[in-house]
Amino acid sequence: MRENAKVRGYVLVLPGGKPESVDEYQPWRLAGLRTALVTRAIRAELAPGYVVEQLDYRYRGWNAPDLPAVGDGASALRSARNRFGPVPVVLVGHSMGGRVAAHLAGGPEGEAVIGVVALAPWWPNDEGRLIPAGKLLQVLHGTADRWTDPVASRRQTEHAAARGVQAEWRAFDGAGHFMLNRPWRWHRLTAEFVDAMLS
């Protein structure tokens, strides 16, 4: 049974993490706290009727080949569908969360996903190729990021656009990985992108 038949759309925010770690994910660590500010900005931007939730993973790590973070995201999408019905979904992911978002958008649970906003995404294996044609993609990346590769994310965004994804890459000149350079700009643009995707 649907939790709320008046829900018009759903946003799942996916924090960053580590390449390998079986430590329990704790939302008060830097990755969760930083993404919480983005989550709050999205909630403030959207009109009533949209649900915005931030995912707490089981573990801090990406942890190939099992990919528990992708499994956690898929469970969250199934839960949202059960609660709200087949509403449009936007995924917002920072760093490892951007990698999770790409896998979800192209996976079995991604049918309802209409768009992805990837913030400084960690796409070391050309994860941009996983986002299907017809979906929306906005990528924001700091040019001074030393944790994830802005050149790679730009190239993958351009390749996605060439195969039919409505994709755009934006540079944050001089910004690093953790969105601390003019953070309000990261928040505002992310919220505006999500709002535009759902409008």
mmCIF file with all atom_site columns, C-alpha atoms in Angstrom, residues 88-191:
data_model
loop_
_atom_site.group_PDB
_atom_site.id
_atom_site.type_symbol
_atom_site.label_atom_id
_atom_site.label_alt_id
_atom_site.label_comp_id
_atom_site.label_asym_id
_atom_site.label_entity_id
_atom_site.label_seq_id
_atom_site.pdbx_PDB_ins_code
_atom_site.Cartn_x
_atom_site.Cartn_y
_atom_site.Cartn_z
_atom_site.occupancy
_atom_site.B_iso_or_equiv
_atom_site.pdbx_formal_charge
_atom_site.auth_seq_id
_atom_site.auth_comp_id
_atom_site.auth_asym_id
_atom_site.auth_atom_id
_atom_site.pdbx_PDB_model_num
ATOM 1   C CA . PRO A 1 88  ? 9.854  9.842  -11.257 1.00 0.00 ? 88  PRO A CA 1
ATOM 2   C CA . VAL A 1 89  ? 13.184 9.469  -9.468  1.00 0.00 ? 89  VAL A CA 1
ATOM 3   C CA . VAL A 1 90  ? 16.310 11.628 -9.484  1.00 0.00 ? 90  VAL A CA 1
ATOM 4   C CA . LEU A 1 91  ? 19.591 10.354 -8.067  1.00 0.00 ? 91  LEU A CA 1
ATOM 5   C CA . VAL A 1 92  ? 22.142 12.760 -6.585  1.00 0.00 ? 92  VAL A CA 1
ATOM 6   C CA . GLY A 1 93  ? 25.558 11.303 -5.799  1.00 0.00 ? 93  GLY A CA 1
ATOM 7   C CA . HIS A 1 94  ? 28.825 12.745 -4.539  1.00 0.00 ? 94  HIS A CA 1
ATOM 8   C CA . SER A 1 95  ? 32.093 10.917 -5.253  1.00 0.00 ? 95  SER A CA 1
ATOM 9   C CA . MET A 1 96  ? 31.402 7.194  -4.650  1.00 0.00 ? 96  MET A CA 1
ATOM 10  C CA . GLY A 1 97  ? 27.737 8.147  -4.584  1.00 0.00 ? 97  GLY A CA 1
ATOM 11  C CA . GLY A 1 98  ? 28.068 9.237  -8.201  1.00 0.00 ? 98  GLY A CA 1
ATOM 12  C CA . ARG A 1 99  ? 29.357 5.777  -9.019  1.00 0.00 ? 99  ARG A CA 1
ATOM 13  C CA . VAL A 1 100 ? 26.440 4.187  -7.185  1.00 0.00 ? 100 VAL A CA 1
ATOM 14  C CA . ALA A 1 101 ? 24.036 6.474  -9.072  1.00 0.00 ? 101 ALA A CA 1
ATOM 15  C CA . ALA A 1 102 ? 25.410 5.429  -12.460 1.00 0.00 ? 102 ALA A CA 1
ATOM 16  C CA . HIS A 1 103 ? 25.015 1.735  -11.604 1.00 0.00 ? 103 HIS A CA 1
ATOM 17  C CA . LEU A 1 104 ? 21.478 2.278  -10.317 1.00 0.00 ? 104 LEU A CA 1
ATOM 18  C CA . ALA A 1 105 ? 20.405 4.337  -13.335 1.00 0.00 ? 105 ALA A CA 1
ATOM 19  C CA . GLY A 1 106 ? 21.454 1.540  -15.670 1.00 0.00 ? 106 GLY A CA 1
ATOM 20  C CA . GLY A 1 107 ? 20.377 -1.339 -13.458 1.00 0.00 ? 107 GLY A CA 1
ATOM 21  C CA . PRO A 1 108 ? 17.160 -3.290 -12.886 1.00 0.00 ? 108 PRO A CA 1
ATOM 22  C CA . GLU A 1 109 ? 15.848 -0.736 -10.384 1.00 0.00 ? 109 GLU A CA 1
ATOM 23  C CA . GLY A 1 110 ? 16.607 2.217  -12.661 1.00 0.00 ? 110 GLY A CA 1
ATOM 24  C CA . GLU A 1 111 ? 13.479 2.238  -14.789 1.00 0.00 ? 111 GLU A CA 1
ATOM 25  C CA . ALA A 1 112 ? 11.897 5.077  -12.810 1.00 0.00 ? 112 ALA A CA 1
ATOM 26  C CA . VAL A 1 113 ? 15.137 7.090  -12.726 1.00 0.00 ? 113 VAL A CA 1
ATOM 27  C CA . ILE A 1 114 ? 14.770 10.086 -15.006 1.00 0.00 ? 114 ILE A CA 1
ATOM 28  C CA . GLY A 1 115 ? 17.999 11.846 -14.094 1.00 0.00 ? 115 GLY A CA 1
ATOM 29  C CA . VAL A 1 116 ? 21.316 11.835 -12.271 1.00 0.00 ? 116 VAL A CA 1
ATOM 30  C CA . VAL A 1 117 ? 23.185 14.738 -10.712 1.00 0.00 ? 117 VAL A CA 1
ATOM 31  C CA . ALA A 1 118 ? 26.783 13.619 -10.161 1.00 0.00 ? 118 ALA A CA 1
ATOM 32  C CA . LEU A 1 119 ? 28.982 15.775 -7.929  1.00 0.00 ? 119 LEU A CA 1
ATOM 33  C CA . ALA A 1 120 ? 32.714 15.131 -8.370  1.00 0.00 ? 120 ALA A CA 1
ATOM 34  C CA . PRO A 1 121 ? 31.858 11.561 -9.387  1.00 0.00 ? 121 PRO A CA 1
ATOM 35  C CA . TRP A 1 122 ? 34.258 8.670  -8.929  1.00 0.00 ? 122 TRP A CA 1
ATOM 36  C CA . TRP A 1 123 ? 33.989 6.964  -12.317 1.00 0.00 ? 123 TRP A CA 1
ATOM 37  C CA . PRO A 1 124 ? 37.265 5.037  -12.683 1.00 0.00 ? 124 PRO A CA 1
ATOM 38  C CA . ASN A 1 125 ? 35.828 2.332  -14.956 1.00 0.00 ? 125 ASN A CA 1
ATOM 39  C CA . ASP A 1 126 ? 33.909 4.556  -17.385 1.00 0.00 ? 126 ASP A CA 1
ATOM 40  C CA . GLU A 1 127 ? 30.753 4.373  -15.276 1.00 0.00 ? 127 GLU A CA 1
ATOM 41  C CA . GLY A 1 128 ? 29.220 7.191  -17.296 1.00 0.00 ? 128 GLY A CA 1
ATOM 42  C CA . ARG A 1 129 ? 28.511 4.601  -19.996 1.00 0.00 ? 129 ARG A CA 1
ATOM 43  C CA . LEU A 1 130 ? 26.012 2.899  -17.666 1.00 0.00 ? 130 LEU A CA 1
ATOM 44  C CA . ILE A 1 131 ? 23.542 5.796  -17.783 1.00 0.00 ? 131 ILE A CA 1
ATOM 45  C CA . PRO A 1 132 ? 21.006 4.926  -20.487 1.00 0.00 ? 132 PRO A CA 1
ATOM 46  C CA . ALA A 1 133 ? 20.103 7.148  -23.406 1.00 0.00 ? 133 ALA A CA 1
ATOM 47  C CA . GLY A 1 134 ? 17.066 9.305  -22.773 1.00 0.00 ? 134 GLY A CA 1
ATOM 48  C CA . LYS A 1 135 ? 17.932 10.063 -19.154 1.00 0.00 ? 135 LYS A CA 1
ATOM 49  C CA . LEU A 1 136 ? 19.152 13.424 -17.847 1.00 0.00 ? 136 LEU A CA 1
ATOM 50  C CA . LEU A 1 137 ? 22.675 13.893 -16.529 1.00 0.00 ? 137 LEU A CA 1
ATOM 51  C CA . GLN A 1 138 ? 24.289 16.883 -14.876 1.00 0.00 ? 138 GLN A CA 1
ATOM 52  C CA . VAL A 1 139 ? 27.897 16.566 -13.725 1.00 0.00 ? 139 VAL A CA 1
ATOM 53  C CA . LEU A 1 140 ? 29.597 19.175 -11.535 1.00 0.00 ? 140 LEU A CA 1
ATOM 54  C CA . HIS A 1 141 ? 33.333 18.784 -10.920 1.00 0.00 ? 141 HIS A CA 1
ATOM 55  C CA . GLY A 1 142 ? 36.025 20.938 -9.382  1.00 0.00 ? 142 GLY A CA 1
ATOM 56  C CA . THR A 1 143 ? 39.024 21.494 -11.637 1.00 0.00 ? 143 THR A CA 1
ATOM 57  C CA . ALA A 1 144 ? 41.414 21.134 -8.676  1.00 0.00 ? 144 ALA A CA 1
ATOM 58  C CA . ASP A 1 145 ? 39.960 17.799 -7.512  1.00 0.00 ? 145 ASP A CA 1
ATOM 59  C CA . ARG A 1 146 ? 42.796 15.443 -6.533  1.00 0.00 ? 146 ARG A CA 1
ATOM 60  C CA . TRP A 1 147 ? 40.556 12.584 -5.346  1.00 0.00 ? 147 TRP A CA 1
ATOM 61  C CA . THR A 1 148 ? 38.470 11.994 -8.458  1.00 0.00 ? 148 THR A CA 1
ATOM 62  C CA . ASP A 1 149 ? 39.312 12.883 -12.039 1.00 0.00 ? 149 ASP A CA 1
ATOM 63  C CA . PRO A 1 150 ? 37.483 15.868 -13.581 1.00 0.00 ? 150 PRO A CA 1
ATOM 64  C CA . VAL A 1 151 ? 39.011 15.179 -16.998 1.00 0.00 ? 151 VAL A CA 1
ATOM 65  C CA . ALA A 1 152 ? 37.600 11.651 -16.977 1.00 0.00 ? 152 ALA A CA 1
ATOM 66  C CA . SER A 1 153 ? 34.157 12.760 -15.829 1.00 0.00 ? 153 SER A CA 1
ATOM 67  C CA . ARG A 1 154 ? 34.041 15.418 -18.544 1.00 0.00 ? 154 ARG A CA 1
ATOM 68  C CA . ARG A 1 155 ? 35.026 12.927 -21.217 1.00 0.00 ? 155 ARG A CA 1
ATOM 69  C CA . GLN A 1 156 ? 32.426 10.432 -20.011 1.00 0.00 ? 156 GLN A CA 1
ATOM 70  C CA . THR A 1 157 ? 29.741 13.115 -19.921 1.00 0.00 ? 157 THR A CA 1
ATOM 71  C CA . GLU A 1 158 ? 30.538 14.079 -23.504 1.00 0.00 ? 158 GLU A CA 1
ATOM 72  C CA . HIS A 1 159 ? 30.399 10.419 -24.571 1.00 0.00 ? 159 HIS A CA 1
ATOM 73  C CA . ALA A 1 160 ? 27.049 10.047 -22.811 1.00 0.00 ? 160 ALA A CA 1
ATOM 74  C CA . ALA A 1 161 ? 25.680 13.060 -24.697 1.00 0.00 ? 161 ALA A CA 1
ATOM 75  C CA . ALA A 1 162 ? 26.890 11.598 -27.988 1.00 0.00 ? 162 ALA A CA 1
ATOM 76  C CA . ARG A 1 163 ? 24.852 8.433  -27.426 1.00 0.00 ? 163 ARG A CA 1
ATOM 77  C CA . GLY A 1 164 ? 21.611 10.102 -26.450 1.00 0.00 ? 164 GLY A CA 1
ATOM 78  C CA . VAL A 1 165 ? 21.859 11.046 -22.782 1.00 0.00 ? 165 VAL A CA 1
ATOM 79  C CA . GLN A 1 166 ? 20.799 14.664 -22.165 1.00 0.00 ? 166 GLN A CA 1
ATOM 80  C CA . ALA A 1 167 ? 24.104 15.396 -20.495 1.00 0.00 ? 167 ALA A CA 1
ATOM 81  C CA . GLU A 1 168 ? 25.990 18.487 -19.375 1.00 0.00 ? 168 GLU A CA 1
ATOM 82  C CA . TRP A 1 169 ? 29.332 18.873 -17.542 1.00 0.00 ? 169 TRP A CA 1
ATOM 83  C CA . ARG A 1 170 ? 30.100 21.984 -15.485 1.00 0.00 ? 170 ARG A CA 1
ATOM 84  C CA . ALA A 1 171 ? 33.472 23.014 -14.097 1.00 0.00 ? 171 ALA A CA 1
ATOM 85  C CA . PHE A 1 172 ? 33.987 24.598 -10.704 1.00 0.00 ? 172 PHE A CA 1
ATOM 86  C CA . ASP A 1 173 ? 37.246 26.414 -11.329 1.00 0.00 ? 173 ASP A CA 1
ATOM 87  C CA . GLY A 1 174 ? 39.774 25.847 -8.563  1.00 0.00 ? 174 GLY A CA 1
ATOM 88  C CA . ALA A 1 175 ? 37.431 23.735 -6.441  1.00 0.00 ? 175 ALA A CA 1
ATOM 89  C CA . GLY A 1 176 ? 38.551 20.526 -4.755  1.00 0.00 ? 176 GLY A CA 1
ATOM 90  C CA . HIS A 1 177 ? 36.752 17.303 -4.059  1.00 0.00 ? 177 HIS A CA 1
ATOM 91  C CA . PHE A 1 178 ? 34.746 18.116 -0.959  1.00 0.00 ? 178 PHE A CA 1
ATOM 92  C CA . MET A 1 179 ? 32.725 21.028 -2.372  1.00 0.00 ? 179 MET A CA 1
ATOM 93  C CA . LEU A 1 180 ? 34.140 23.489 0.168   1.00 0.00 ? 180 LEU A CA 1
ATOM 94  C CA . ASN A 1 181 ? 34.956 26.182 -2.387  1.00 0.00 ? 181 ASN A CA 1
ATOM 95  C CA . ARG A 1 182 ? 31.823 28.377 -2.415  1.00 0.00 ? 182 ARG A CA 1
ATOM 96  C CA . PRO A 1 183 ? 29.680 25.518 -1.061  1.00 0.00 ? 183 PRO A CA 1
ATOM 97  C CA . TRP A 1 184 ? 26.465 27.468 -1.508  1.00 0.00 ? 184 TRP A CA 1
ATOM 98  C CA . ARG A 1 185 ? 27.039 27.370 -5.280  1.00 0.00 ? 185 ARG A CA 1
ATOM 99  C CA . TRP A 1 186 ? 27.269 23.567 -5.247  1.00 0.00 ? 186 TRP A CA 1
ATOM 100 C CA . HIS A 1 187 ? 24.093 23.415 -3.169  1.00 0.00 ? 187 HIS A CA 1
ATOM 101 C CA . ARG A 1 188 ? 22.149 25.906 -5.261  1.00 0.00 ? 188 ARG A CA 1
ATOM 102 C CA . LEU A 1 189 ? 23.015 24.410 -8.630  1.00 0.00 ? 189 LEU A CA 1
ATOM 103 C CA . THR A 1 190 ? 22.341 20.871 -7.462  1.00 0.00 ? 190 THR A CA 1
ATOM 104 C CA . ALA A 1 191 ? 18.954 21.848 -6.086  1.00 0.00 ? 191 ALA A CA 1
#
